């Protein structure tokens, strides 16, 4: 990467997080005109199925002085997804946070390019109504508060038709495919779809929104069994085949998606206070998260299992709200990491007709003690011990009950006296 302090002709530089879609394509020209800055685009591959090189070439044709593509799939898996898996992270209990997890990583790549070019500005193509603007900007703030943010779509207040007209007027080259009426975002951990008729929560999602999960009419009639091995809370093998996390996630997206696993229809609460209806396809997450939780069930102590969900919820909320680079998120992750030392073993999952069902767990570090839980021969538990356990557990109930009985007794006696007097 070059270290030029200024762009062509001594202009300031703006580094734009660039996806190649309509918003960021028109943003290049708008920044050039409005801020008289030179634009460098950064496209980060987090597993979206897009041709980012082609998009980058278009950025240069549309006026960017440089267009950088960063392959961050491995880092996304090893530094972000691993943490989300260990935390059983689901926002509002439903959304595996796919879009939310990728934003701080993308922001960190943009900030790194900005630093190496001595750029004054960083820019993104988010609207002023969503979570993503918050996530980008909080990440920029945490990484380098001296960077100035340009948010063309928000500052400009244009709708899609205006943007298309702007592009036509200036001969800006756009992606060949027709822009869809839905807004989508994708990476290894899932696909998000919103807008169009989905904005009415009463309208069932039309089949055309799905790309990773099959329609019920295509679900295989035979089930498919999967063995997933975990090492310290991270999935490392499928059916005995070891693979890096990014590849494992991609394989599960395909295999579970074929059975229609991973469709999520969620009216969620954005950080900015707006409720929004979002649909997701997260096949791999819909297999890995329940499998991980099942393995925790035999490898963690009761105390941790009952306490950890409080921090899992905090983790999810912090990630959703763009607080990835915060002290609290780091501290929560440190706690979660500490709990995962024994979460090693394997989980058997059945894929069948739209569902992923855990149907077996095994661990060398299991805390499950058959000789205690069995109702059959080989029982080592002395059942007589339970009597004293229940007596002590119930002592305070006994105290309350006795006091109540005493009150009733007193009432009864005074009533009897009254009756005697009247007789
Ligand atoms: N609602 C999700 C989130 O806030 C996804 C946002 C991006 N979605 C989209 N369809 N463009 O993380």
Tab-separated table of C-alpha atoms and ligand atoms in Angstrom:
chain	number	residue	atom	x	y	z
A	1	UNK	CA	0.000	0.000	0.000
A	2	UNK	CA	1.370	3.403	-0.958
A	3	UNK	CA	1.895	6.165	1.531
A	4	UNK	CA	0.835	9.307	-0.247
A	5	UNK	CA	-0.283	12.062	2.048
A	6	UNK	CA	-2.524	13.636	-0.506
A	7	UNK	CA	-4.357	12.675	-3.633
A	8	UNK	CA	-3.894	14.107	-7.083
A	9	UNK	CA	-3.205	17.827	-7.171
A	10	UNK	CA	-2.816	18.077	-3.402
A	11	UNK	CA	-6.430	17.191	-2.688
A	12	UNK	CA	-7.594	15.619	0.555
A	13	UNK	CA	-8.349	11.904	0.438
A	14	UNK	CA	-11.582	10.165	1.409
A	15	UNK	CA	-11.566	6.392	1.903
A	16	UNK	CA	-14.972	4.906	1.105
A	17	UNK	CA	-16.320	1.534	2.286
A	18	UNK	CA	-17.493	0.365	-1.108
A	19	UNK	CA	-19.769	-2.554	-1.979
A	20	UNK	CA	-20.234	-1.752	-5.651
A	21	UNK	CA	-23.983	-1.215	-5.282
A	22	UNK	CA	-25.952	1.862	-6.303
A	23	UNK	CA	-25.401	3.858	-3.097
A	24	UNK	CA	-21.650	3.545	-2.927
A	25	UNK	CA	-21.237	3.918	-6.701
A	26	UNK	CA	-22.892	7.338	-6.755
A	27	UNK	CA	-21.160	8.221	-3.480
A	28	UNK	CA	-17.754	8.216	-5.221
A	29	UNK	CA	-18.768	11.043	-7.555
A	30	UNK	CA	-20.728	12.902	-4.916
A	31	UNK	CA	-17.729	13.015	-2.547
A	32	UNK	CA	-15.452	14.157	-5.384
A	33	UNK	CA	-17.818	17.013	-6.222
A	34	UNK	CA	-19.004	18.016	-2.779
A	35	UNK	CA	-15.759	17.728	-0.809
A	36	UNK	CA	-13.373	18.181	-3.764
A	37	UNK	CA	-11.545	15.173	-2.380
A	38	UNK	CA	-9.954	12.231	-4.102
A	39	UNK	CA	-11.669	8.954	-3.362
A	40	UNK	CA	-10.092	5.586	-2.595
A	41	UNK	CA	-12.527	2.701	-2.292
A	42	UNK	CA	-12.096	-0.301	-0.017
A	43	UNK	CA	-14.128	-3.459	-0.644
A	44	UNK	CA	-13.884	-6.074	2.052
A	45	UNK	CA	-14.601	-9.704	1.245
A	46	UNK	CA	-16.412	-11.170	4.241
A	47	UNK	CA	-17.883	-14.021	2.240
A	48	UNK	CA	-20.504	-12.195	0.182
A	49	UNK	CA	-20.928	-13.789	-3.202
A	50	UNK	CA	-20.001	-10.697	-5.186
A	51	UNK	CA	-17.289	-10.091	-7.715
A	52	UNK	CA	-15.409	-7.444	-5.752
A	53	UNK	CA	-12.601	-7.145	-8.296
A	54	UNK	CA	-15.115	-6.254	-10.983
A	55	UNK	CA	-16.728	-3.759	-8.603
A	56	UNK	CA	-13.313	-2.254	-7.839
A	57	UNK	CA	-12.563	-1.798	-11.542
A	58	UNK	CA	-15.860	0.023	-11.880
A	59	UNK	CA	-14.910	2.289	-8.953
A	60	UNK	CA	-11.813	3.413	-10.848
A	61	UNK	CA	-13.849	3.949	-14.027
A	62	UNK	CA	-16.207	6.068	-11.948
A	63	UNK	CA	-13.400	8.289	-10.693
A	64	UNK	CA	-11.733	6.632	-7.683
A	65	UNK	CA	-7.941	7.139	-7.664
A	66	UNK	CA	-7.489	3.662	-6.221
A	67	UNK	CA	-9.745	0.697	-5.449
A	68	UNK	CA	-8.554	-1.783	-2.869
A	69	UNK	CA	-10.001	-5.260	-2.276
A	70	UNK	CA	-9.244	-6.971	1.030
A	71	UNK	CA	-9.972	-10.657	1.580
A	72	UNK	CA	-10.971	-10.750	5.252
A	73	UNK	CA	-12.899	-14.035	5.281
A	74	UNK	CA	-10.427	-15.851	7.533
A	75	UNK	CA	-10.200	-12.964	9.961
A	76	UNK	CA	-13.981	-12.598	9.998
A	77	UNK	CA	-14.337	-16.245	10.953
A	78	UNK	CA	-11.493	-16.497	13.447
A	79	UNK	CA	-11.898	-13.164	15.261
A	80	UNK	CA	-15.622	-12.397	14.958
A	81	UNK	CA	-17.661	-15.540	14.275
A	82	UNK	CA	-15.721	-17.577	16.827
A	83	UNK	CA	-16.592	-15.047	19.509
A	84	UNK	CA	-20.253	-14.988	18.427
A	85	UNK	CA	-20.430	-18.801	18.540
A	86	UNK	CA	-18.865	-19.010	21.995
A	87	UNK	CA	-21.374	-16.379	23.125
A	88	UNK	CA	-24.390	-18.149	21.545
A	89	UNK	CA	-25.042	-14.688	20.149
A	90	UNK	CA	-28.591	-13.963	19.004
A	91	UNK	CA	-30.047	-10.453	19.079
A	92	UNK	CA	-33.469	-10.481	20.693
A	93	UNK	CA	-33.103	-14.242	20.809
A	94	UNK	CA	-33.476	-14.586	17.029
A	95	UNK	CA	-30.936	-12.816	14.807
A	96	UNK	CA	-27.403	-14.310	14.619
A	97	UNK	CA	-25.992	-10.779	14.029
A	98	UNK	CA	-24.464	-11.566	10.641
A	99	UNK	CA	-24.517	-8.020	9.253
A	100	UNK	CA	-23.679	-6.496	12.629
A	101	UNK	CA	-20.557	-8.632	13.134
A	102	UNK	CA	-19.022	-7.685	9.791
A	103	UNK	CA	-19.304	-3.905	10.182
A	104	UNK	CA	-16.505	-3.331	12.699
A	105	UNK	CA	-14.180	-5.514	10.612
A	106	UNK	CA	-14.989	-3.569	7.439
A	107	UNK	CA	-14.524	-0.299	9.348
A	108	UNK	CA	-11.131	-1.457	10.621
A	109	UNK	CA	-9.936	-2.147	7.050
A	110	UNK	CA	-11.181	1.260	5.882
A	111	UNK	CA	-9.475	2.976	8.824
A	112	UNK	CA	-6.217	1.124	8.125
A	113	UNK	CA	-6.215	2.272	4.495
A	114	UNK	CA	-7.074	5.809	5.618
A	115	UNK	CA	-4.109	5.794	7.956
A	116	UNK	CA	-1.653	4.486	5.373
A	117	UNK	CA	-2.762	7.123	2.851
A	118	UNK	CA	-2.936	9.904	5.415
A	119	UNK	CA	-6.600	10.411	4.503
A	120	UNK	CA	-8.642	13.071	6.227
A	121	UNK	CA	-12.007	11.412	5.600
A	122	UNK	CA	-13.643	8.027	5.802
A	123	UNK	CA	-17.014	7.420	4.172
A	124	UNK	CA	-19.814	4.870	4.054
A	125	UNK	CA	-23.025	4.455	2.051
A	126	UNK	CA	-25.494	3.931	4.909
A	127	UNK	CA	-28.753	5.771	5.371
A	128	UNK	CA	-29.548	7.849	8.436
A	129	UNK	CA	-32.168	5.408	9.712
A	130	UNK	CA	-30.310	2.175	10.252
A	131	UNK	CA	-27.859	0.466	12.538
A	132	UNK	CA	-25.011	0.250	10.076
A	133	UNK	CA	-24.175	3.972	10.107
A	134	UNK	CA	-23.878	3.703	13.891
A	135	UNK	CA	-21.678	0.611	13.691
A	136	UNK	CA	-19.320	2.131	11.106
A	137	UNK	CA	-18.988	5.428	12.876
A	138	UNK	CA	-18.582	4.039	16.388
A	139	UNK	CA	-15.868	1.755	15.023
A	140	UNK	CA	-14.117	4.674	13.291
A	141	UNK	CA	-14.373	6.668	16.509
A	142	UNK	CA	-12.848	3.880	18.560
A	143	UNK	CA	-10.057	3.211	16.059
A	144	UNK	CA	-9.118	6.772	15.114
A	145	UNK	CA	-11.226	9.645	16.431
A	146	UNK	CA	-9.356	12.122	14.238
A	147	UNK	CA	-10.966	10.731	11.068
A	148	UNK	CA	-13.800	12.853	9.696
A	149	UNK	CA	-16.853	10.931	8.497
A	150	UNK	CA	-18.671	11.554	5.230
A	151	UNK	CA	-22.066	9.841	4.897
A	152	UNK	CA	-23.257	10.817	1.394
A	153	UNK	CA	-26.602	9.031	1.455
A	154	UNK	CA	-27.485	10.604	4.789
A	155	UNK	CA	-26.123	14.086	4.035
A	156	UNK	CA	-27.600	14.134	0.590
A	157	UNK	CA	-31.049	12.800	1.500
A	158	UNK	CA	-31.655	11.225	-1.906
A	159	UNK	CA	-33.964	8.341	-2.667
A	160	UNK	CA	-33.138	5.545	-5.079
A	161	UNK	CA	-34.773	7.244	-8.074
A	162	UNK	CA	-32.762	10.420	-7.448
A	163	UNK	CA	-29.593	8.359	-7.231
A	164	UNK	CA	-30.317	6.614	-10.532
A	165	UNK	CA	-30.973	10.004	-12.176
A	166	UNK	CA	-27.700	11.382	-10.733
A	167	UNK	CA	-25.855	8.344	-12.095
A	168	UNK	CA	-27.406	8.776	-15.545
A	169	UNK	CA	-26.629	12.498	-15.721
A	170	UNK	CA	-22.971	11.857	-14.974
A	171	UNK	CA	-22.540	8.638	-16.909
A	172	UNK	CA	-21.722	6.661	-13.783
A	173	UNK	CA	-21.348	2.950	-14.550
A	174	UNK	CA	-23.573	0.737	-12.396
A	175	UNK	CA	-23.768	-2.997	-11.824
A	176	UNK	CA	-25.377	-4.762	-14.759
A	177	UNK	CA	-28.084	-6.526	-12.736
A	178	UNK	CA	-31.300	-4.593	-12.157
A	179	UNK	CA	-31.416	-3.107	-8.649
A	180	UNK	CA	-33.890	-5.221	-6.650
A	181	UNK	CA	-36.763	-3.764	-4.649
A	182	UNK	CA	-35.240	-5.443	-1.604
A	183	UNK	CA	-32.177	-4.260	0.250
A	184	UNK	CA	-29.819	-7.117	0.987
A	185	UNK	CA	-26.536	-7.681	2.736
A	186	UNK	CA	-24.558	-10.887	2.975
A	187	UNK	CA	-21.485	-12.491	4.448
A	188	UNK	CA	-20.373	-15.915	5.711
A	189	UNK	CA	-22.726	-15.790	8.685
A	190	UNK	CA	-25.900	-14.959	6.802
A	191	UNK	CA	-27.964	-12.984	4.361
A	192	UNK	CA	-30.240	-10.083	5.373
A	193	UNK	CA	-33.203	-9.001	3.262
A	194	UNK	CA	-35.451	-6.016	3.942
A	195	UNK	CA	-37.645	-3.475	2.156
A	196	UNK	CA	-40.317	-3.785	-0.529
A	197	UNK	CA	-43.460	-5.564	0.628
A	198	UNK	CA	-41.535	-7.001	3.601
A	199	UNK	CA	-42.071	-3.635	5.266
A	200	UNK	CA	-45.586	-4.845	6.120
A	201	UNK	CA	-45.041	-7.368	8.932
A	202	UNK	CA	-48.351	-9.049	8.010
A	203	UNK	CA	-47.166	-9.931	4.490
A	204	UNK	CA	-45.575	-13.385	4.195
A	205	UNK	CA	-42.075	-13.203	2.685
A	206	UNK	CA	-42.227	-13.940	-1.051
A	207	UNK	CA	-40.190	-16.958	-2.124
A	208	UNK	CA	-38.007	-14.853	-4.428
A	209	UNK	CA	-36.170	-13.232	-1.508
A	210	UNK	CA	-34.383	-16.493	-0.678
A	211	UNK	CA	-31.091	-17.478	-2.262
A	212	UNK	CA	-29.415	-19.779	0.235
A	213	UNK	CA	-32.316	-21.883	1.498
A	214	UNK	CA	-34.573	-24.151	-0.511
A	215	UNK	CA	-38.351	-24.050	-0.797
A	216	UNK	CA	-40.319	-26.787	1.051
A	217	UNK	CA	-41.151	-28.418	-2.294
A	218	UNK	CA	-37.404	-29.015	-2.797
A	219	UNK	CA	-36.552	-30.305	0.664
A	220	UNK	CA	-34.962	-33.766	0.436
A	221	UNK	CA	-37.186	-36.604	1.656
A	222	UNK	CA	-34.291	-38.220	3.465
A	223	UNK	CA	-32.713	-36.746	6.549
A	224	UNK	CA	-29.009	-35.932	6.699
A	225	UNK	CA	-26.923	-36.521	9.795
A	226	UNK	CA	-23.937	-34.326	10.633
A	227	UNK	CA	-21.280	-34.750	13.312
A	228	UNK	CA	-19.749	-31.434	14.288
A	229	UNK	CA	-16.653	-31.411	16.499
A	230	UNK	CA	-15.819	-28.446	18.686
A	231	UNK	CA	-12.527	-27.472	20.265
A	232	UNK	CA	-12.852	-25.013	23.154
A	233	UNK	CA	-16.185	-23.796	21.835
A	234	UNK	CA	-15.112	-23.444	18.192
A	235	UNK	CA	-16.352	-25.861	15.502
A	236	UNK	CA	-13.349	-27.518	13.860
A	237	UNK	CA	-14.590	-30.629	12.042
A	238	UNK	CA	-17.568	-31.911	10.111
A	239	UNK	CA	-17.926	-35.692	9.959
A	240	UNK	CA	-14.319	-36.119	11.033
A	241	UNK	CA	-12.973	-33.757	8.370
A	242	UNK	CA	-10.943	-30.909	9.861
A	243	UNK	CA	-11.316	-27.528	8.216
A	244	UNK	CA	-10.789	-23.839	8.928
A	245	UNK	CA	-13.840	-22.095	10.368
A	246	UNK	CA	-14.606	-20.041	7.263
A	247	UNK	CA	-14.737	-23.189	5.108
A	248	UNK	CA	-16.723	-25.093	7.694
A	249	UNK	CA	-19.302	-22.312	7.789
A	250	UNK	CA	-19.526	-22.245	3.989
A	251	UNK	CA	-20.046	-25.999	3.865
A	252	UNK	CA	-22.802	-25.855	6.471
A	253	UNK	CA	-24.496	-22.995	4.629
A	254	UNK	CA	-24.750	-25.274	1.596
A	255	UNK	CA	-25.712	-28.487	3.382
A	256	UNK	CA	-28.237	-26.991	5.791
A	257	UNK	CA	-29.562	-24.550	3.185
A	258	UNK	CA	-30.510	-27.492	0.959
A	259	UNK	CA	-32.852	-28.697	3.728
A	260	UNK	CA	-34.350	-25.237	4.083
A	261	UNK	CA	-32.688	-24.636	7.460
A	262	UNK	CA	-32.019	-21.072	8.577
A	263	UNK	CA	-34.912	-18.861	7.486
A	264	UNK	CA	-35.635	-16.215	10.120
A	265	UNK	CA	-38.419	-13.647	9.911
A	266	UNK	CA	-37.902	-11.044	12.596
A	267	UNK	CA	-39.373	-7.688	13.554
A	268	UNK	CA	-36.397	-6.281	15.403
A	269	UNK	CA	-35.545	-3.175	17.354
A	270	UNK	CA	-32.921	-1.001	15.762
A	271	UNK	CA	-30.528	0.884	18.004
A	272	UNK	CA	-31.941	4.171	16.666
A	273	UNK	CA	-35.342	3.257	18.112
A	274	UNK	CA	-37.149	2.116	14.979
A	275	UNK	CA	-38.797	-1.285	14.686
A	276	UNK	CA	-37.997	-2.963	11.406
A	277	UNK	CA	-38.939	-6.206	9.725
A	278	UNK	CA	-35.929	-8.116	8.502
A	279	UNK	CA	-35.660	-11.552	6.964
A	280	UNK	CA	-32.532	-13.633	7.244
A	281	UNK	CA	-31.040	-16.761	5.799
A	282	UNK	CA	-28.502	-18.161	8.248
A	283	UNK	CA	-28.188	-21.904	7.614
A	284	UNK	CA	-24.753	-22.448	9.208
A	285	UNK	CA	-25.555	-20.321	12.250
A	286	UNK	CA	-28.834	-22.211	12.710
A	287	UNK	CA	-26.878	-25.459	12.985
A	288	UNK	CA	-23.776	-24.303	14.859
A	289	UNK	CA	-25.420	-22.255	17.608
A	290	UNK	CA	-27.802	-24.974	18.891
A	291	UNK	CA	-25.031	-27.581	18.547
A	292	UNK	CA	-22.628	-25.431	20.559
A	293	UNK	CA	-25.236	-24.807	23.220
A	294	UNK	CA	-25.938	-28.539	23.485
A	295	UNK	CA	-22.252	-29.288	24.010
A	296	UNK	CA	-22.107	-26.626	26.709
A	297	UNK	CA	-24.964	-28.498	28.371
A	298	UNK	CA	-22.710	-31.436	29.215
A	299	UNK	CA	-19.377	-29.635	29.632
A	300	UNK	CA	-20.268	-26.591	31.743
A	301	UNK	CA	-21.332	-26.491	35.365
A	302	UNK	CA	-24.861	-25.560	36.315
A	303	UNK	CA	-23.751	-22.232	37.776
A	304	UNK	CA	-22.086	-21.144	34.545
A	305	UNK	CA	-25.007	-22.358	32.432
A	306	UNK	CA	-27.431	-20.280	34.435
A	307	UNK	CA	-25.225	-17.182	34.594
A	308	UNK	CA	-23.676	-17.071	31.110
A	309	UNK	CA	-26.891	-16.142	29.222
A	310	UNK	CA	-26.877	-12.758	30.986
A	311	UNK	CA	-23.528	-11.976	29.399
A	312	UNK	CA	-24.536	-13.548	26.089
A	313	UNK	CA	-27.405	-11.128	25.903
A	314	UNK	CA	-25.106	-8.222	26.728
A	315	UNK	CA	-22.626	-9.374	24.068
A	316	UNK	CA	-25.381	-9.542	21.437
A	317	UNK	CA	-26.690	-6.128	22.352
A	318	UNK	CA	-23.194	-4.600	22.237
A	319	UNK	CA	-22.498	-6.125	18.824
A	320	UNK	CA	-25.891	-5.065	17.480
A	321	UNK	CA	-25.385	-1.519	18.748
A	322	UNK	CA	-21.944	-1.130	17.180
A	323	UNK	CA	-19.912	-1.383	20.372
A	324	UNK	CA	-17.504	-4.057	19.135
A	325	UNK	CA	-14.456	-1.946	19.980
A	326	UNK	CA	-15.478	-1.211	23.545
A	327	UNK	CA	-14.039	-2.127	26.935
A	328	UNK	CA	-17.245	-3.863	27.911
A	329	UNK	CA	-17.376	-6.050	24.793
A	330	UNK	CA	-13.760	-7.062	25.409
A	331	UNK	CA	-14.433	-7.845	29.055
A	332	UNK	CA	-17.553	-9.878	28.261
A	333	UNK	CA	-15.618	-11.815	25.608
A	334	UNK	CA	-12.852	-12.523	28.124
A	335	UNK	CA	-15.393	-14.017	30.521
A	336	UNK	CA	-16.972	-16.081	27.768
A	337	UNK	CA	-13.560	-17.320	26.562
A	338	UNK	CA	-12.739	-18.447	30.091
A	339	UNK	CA	-15.894	-20.604	30.150
A	340	UNK	CA	-15.006	-22.396	26.911
A	341	UNK	CA	-11.883	-24.312	27.949
A	342	UNK	CA	-13.799	-27.568	28.298
A	343	UNK	CA	-16.343	-27.071	25.525
A	344	UNK	CA	-14.636	-29.735	23.450
A	345	UNK	CA	-16.429	-32.710	21.979
A	346	UNK	CA	-18.912	-33.508	19.253
A	347	UNK	CA	-22.549	-32.975	18.480
A	348	UNK	CA	-24.803	-34.933	16.161
A	349	UNK	CA	-27.345	-32.901	14.219
A	350	UNK	CA	-30.172	-34.115	11.980
A	351	UNK	CA	-31.132	-31.929	9.015
A	352	UNK	CA	-34.666	-32.658	7.934
A	353	UNK	CA	-37.539	-30.676	6.430
A	354	UNK	CA	-36.450	-27.173	7.391
A	355	UNK	CA	-35.124	-28.062	10.835
A	356	UNK	CA	-31.724	-28.738	12.369
A	357	UNK	CA	-32.202	-30.912	15.451
A	358	UNK	CA	-29.495	-31.835	17.916
A	359	UNK	CA	-29.769	-35.566	18.592
A	360	UNK	CA	-26.533	-36.501	20.329
A	361	UNK	CA	-23.652	-35.014	22.328
A	362	UNK	CA	-20.342	-36.492	23.361
A	363	UNK	CA	-17.343	-35.119	25.216
A	364	UNK	CA	-14.269	-36.541	26.924
A	365	UNK	CA	-14.704	-33.638	29.331
A	366	UNK	CA	-18.357	-34.316	29.979
A	367	UNK	CA	-19.714	-33.589	33.437
A	368	UNK	CA	-22.586	-35.957	32.768
A	369	UNK	CA	-22.259	-38.801	35.299
A	370	UNK	CA	-24.176	-41.866	34.215
A	371	UNK	CA	-23.789	-43.609	37.581
A	372	UNK	CA	-25.614	-40.686	39.210
A	373	UNK	CA	-28.335	-40.148	36.625
A	374	UNK	CA	-29.223	-43.744	35.810
A	375	UNK	CA	-32.495	-45.284	36.977
A	376	UNK	CA	-31.090	-48.698	36.169
A	377	UNK	CA	-28.438	-50.953	37.644
A	378	UNK	CA	-25.105	-49.305	38.398
A	379	UNK	CA	-26.739	-46.511	40.331
A	380	UNK	CA	-24.285	-45.106	42.890
A	381	UNK	CA	-26.584	-42.439	44.259
A	382	UNK	CA	-27.846	-43.006	47.798
A	383	UNK	CA	-31.477	-41.944	47.475
A	384	UNK	CA	-31.863	-41.654	51.262
A	385	UNK	CA	-29.656	-38.549	51.158
A	386	UNK	CA	-32.438	-36.717	49.311
A	387	UNK	CA	-34.630	-36.645	52.401
A	388	UNK	CA	-32.279	-34.416	54.385
A	389	UNK	CA	-31.640	-32.286	51.291
A	390	UNK	CA	-35.355	-31.569	50.896
A	391	UNK	CA	-35.797	-30.991	54.655
A	392	UNK	CA	-33.110	-28.289	54.671
A	393	UNK	CA	-34.189	-26.795	51.341
A	394	UNK	CA	-37.691	-26.472	52.808
A	395	UNK	CA	-36.790	-25.093	56.228
A	396	UNK	CA	-37.727	-21.513	55.418
A	397	UNK	CA	-40.989	-22.669	53.801
A	398	UNK	CA	-41.736	-24.595	56.981
A	399	UNK	CA	-41.163	-21.415	59.030
A	400	UNK	CA	-43.568	-19.398	56.901
A	401	UNK	CA	-46.164	-22.165	56.908
A	402	UNK	CA	-45.973	-22.543	60.716
A	403	UNK	CA	-46.501	-18.833	61.214
A	404	UNK	CA	-49.560	-18.958	58.949
A	405	UNK	CA	-50.966	-21.975	60.792
A	406	UNK	CA	-50.468	-20.192	64.104
A	407	UNK	CA	-52.434	-17.168	62.881
A	408	UNK	CA	-55.295	-19.461	61.811
A	409	UNK	CA	-55.192	-21.174	65.203
A	410	UNK	CA	-55.472	-17.829	67.054
A	411	UNK	CA	-58.408	-16.761	64.890
A	412	UNK	CA	-60.142	-20.085	65.452
A	413	UNK	CA	-59.760	-19.814	69.225
A	414	UNK	CA	-61.150	-16.281	69.424
A	415	UNK	CA	-64.103	-17.358	67.284
A	416	UNK	CA	-64.774	-20.282	69.608
A	417	UNK	CA	-64.685	-17.957	72.615
A	418	UNK	CA	-67.156	-15.615	70.938
A	419	UNK	CA	-69.554	-18.509	70.226
A	420	UNK	CA	-69.304	-19.720	73.835
A	421	UNK	CA	-70.078	-16.220	75.171
A	422	UNK	CA	-73.159	-15.847	73.001
A	423	UNK	CA	-74.500	-19.276	74.006
B	1	LIG	N1	-31.191	-5.563	10.401
B	1	LIG	C1	-29.885	-6.085	10.274
B	1	LIG	C2	-28.936	-5.372	11.209
B	1	LIG	O1	-29.209	-4.305	11.644
B	1	LIG	C3	-29.374	-6.056	8.851
B	1	LIG	C4	-29.127	-4.695	8.260
B	1	LIG	C5	-28.716	-4.694	6.827
B	1	LIG	N2	-29.772	-5.240	6.074
B	1	LIG	C6	-30.045	-5.046	4.796
B	1	LIG	N3	-31.034	-5.717	4.312
B	1	LIG	N4	-29.394	-4.206	4.033
B	1	LIG	O2	-27.887	-5.874	11.516
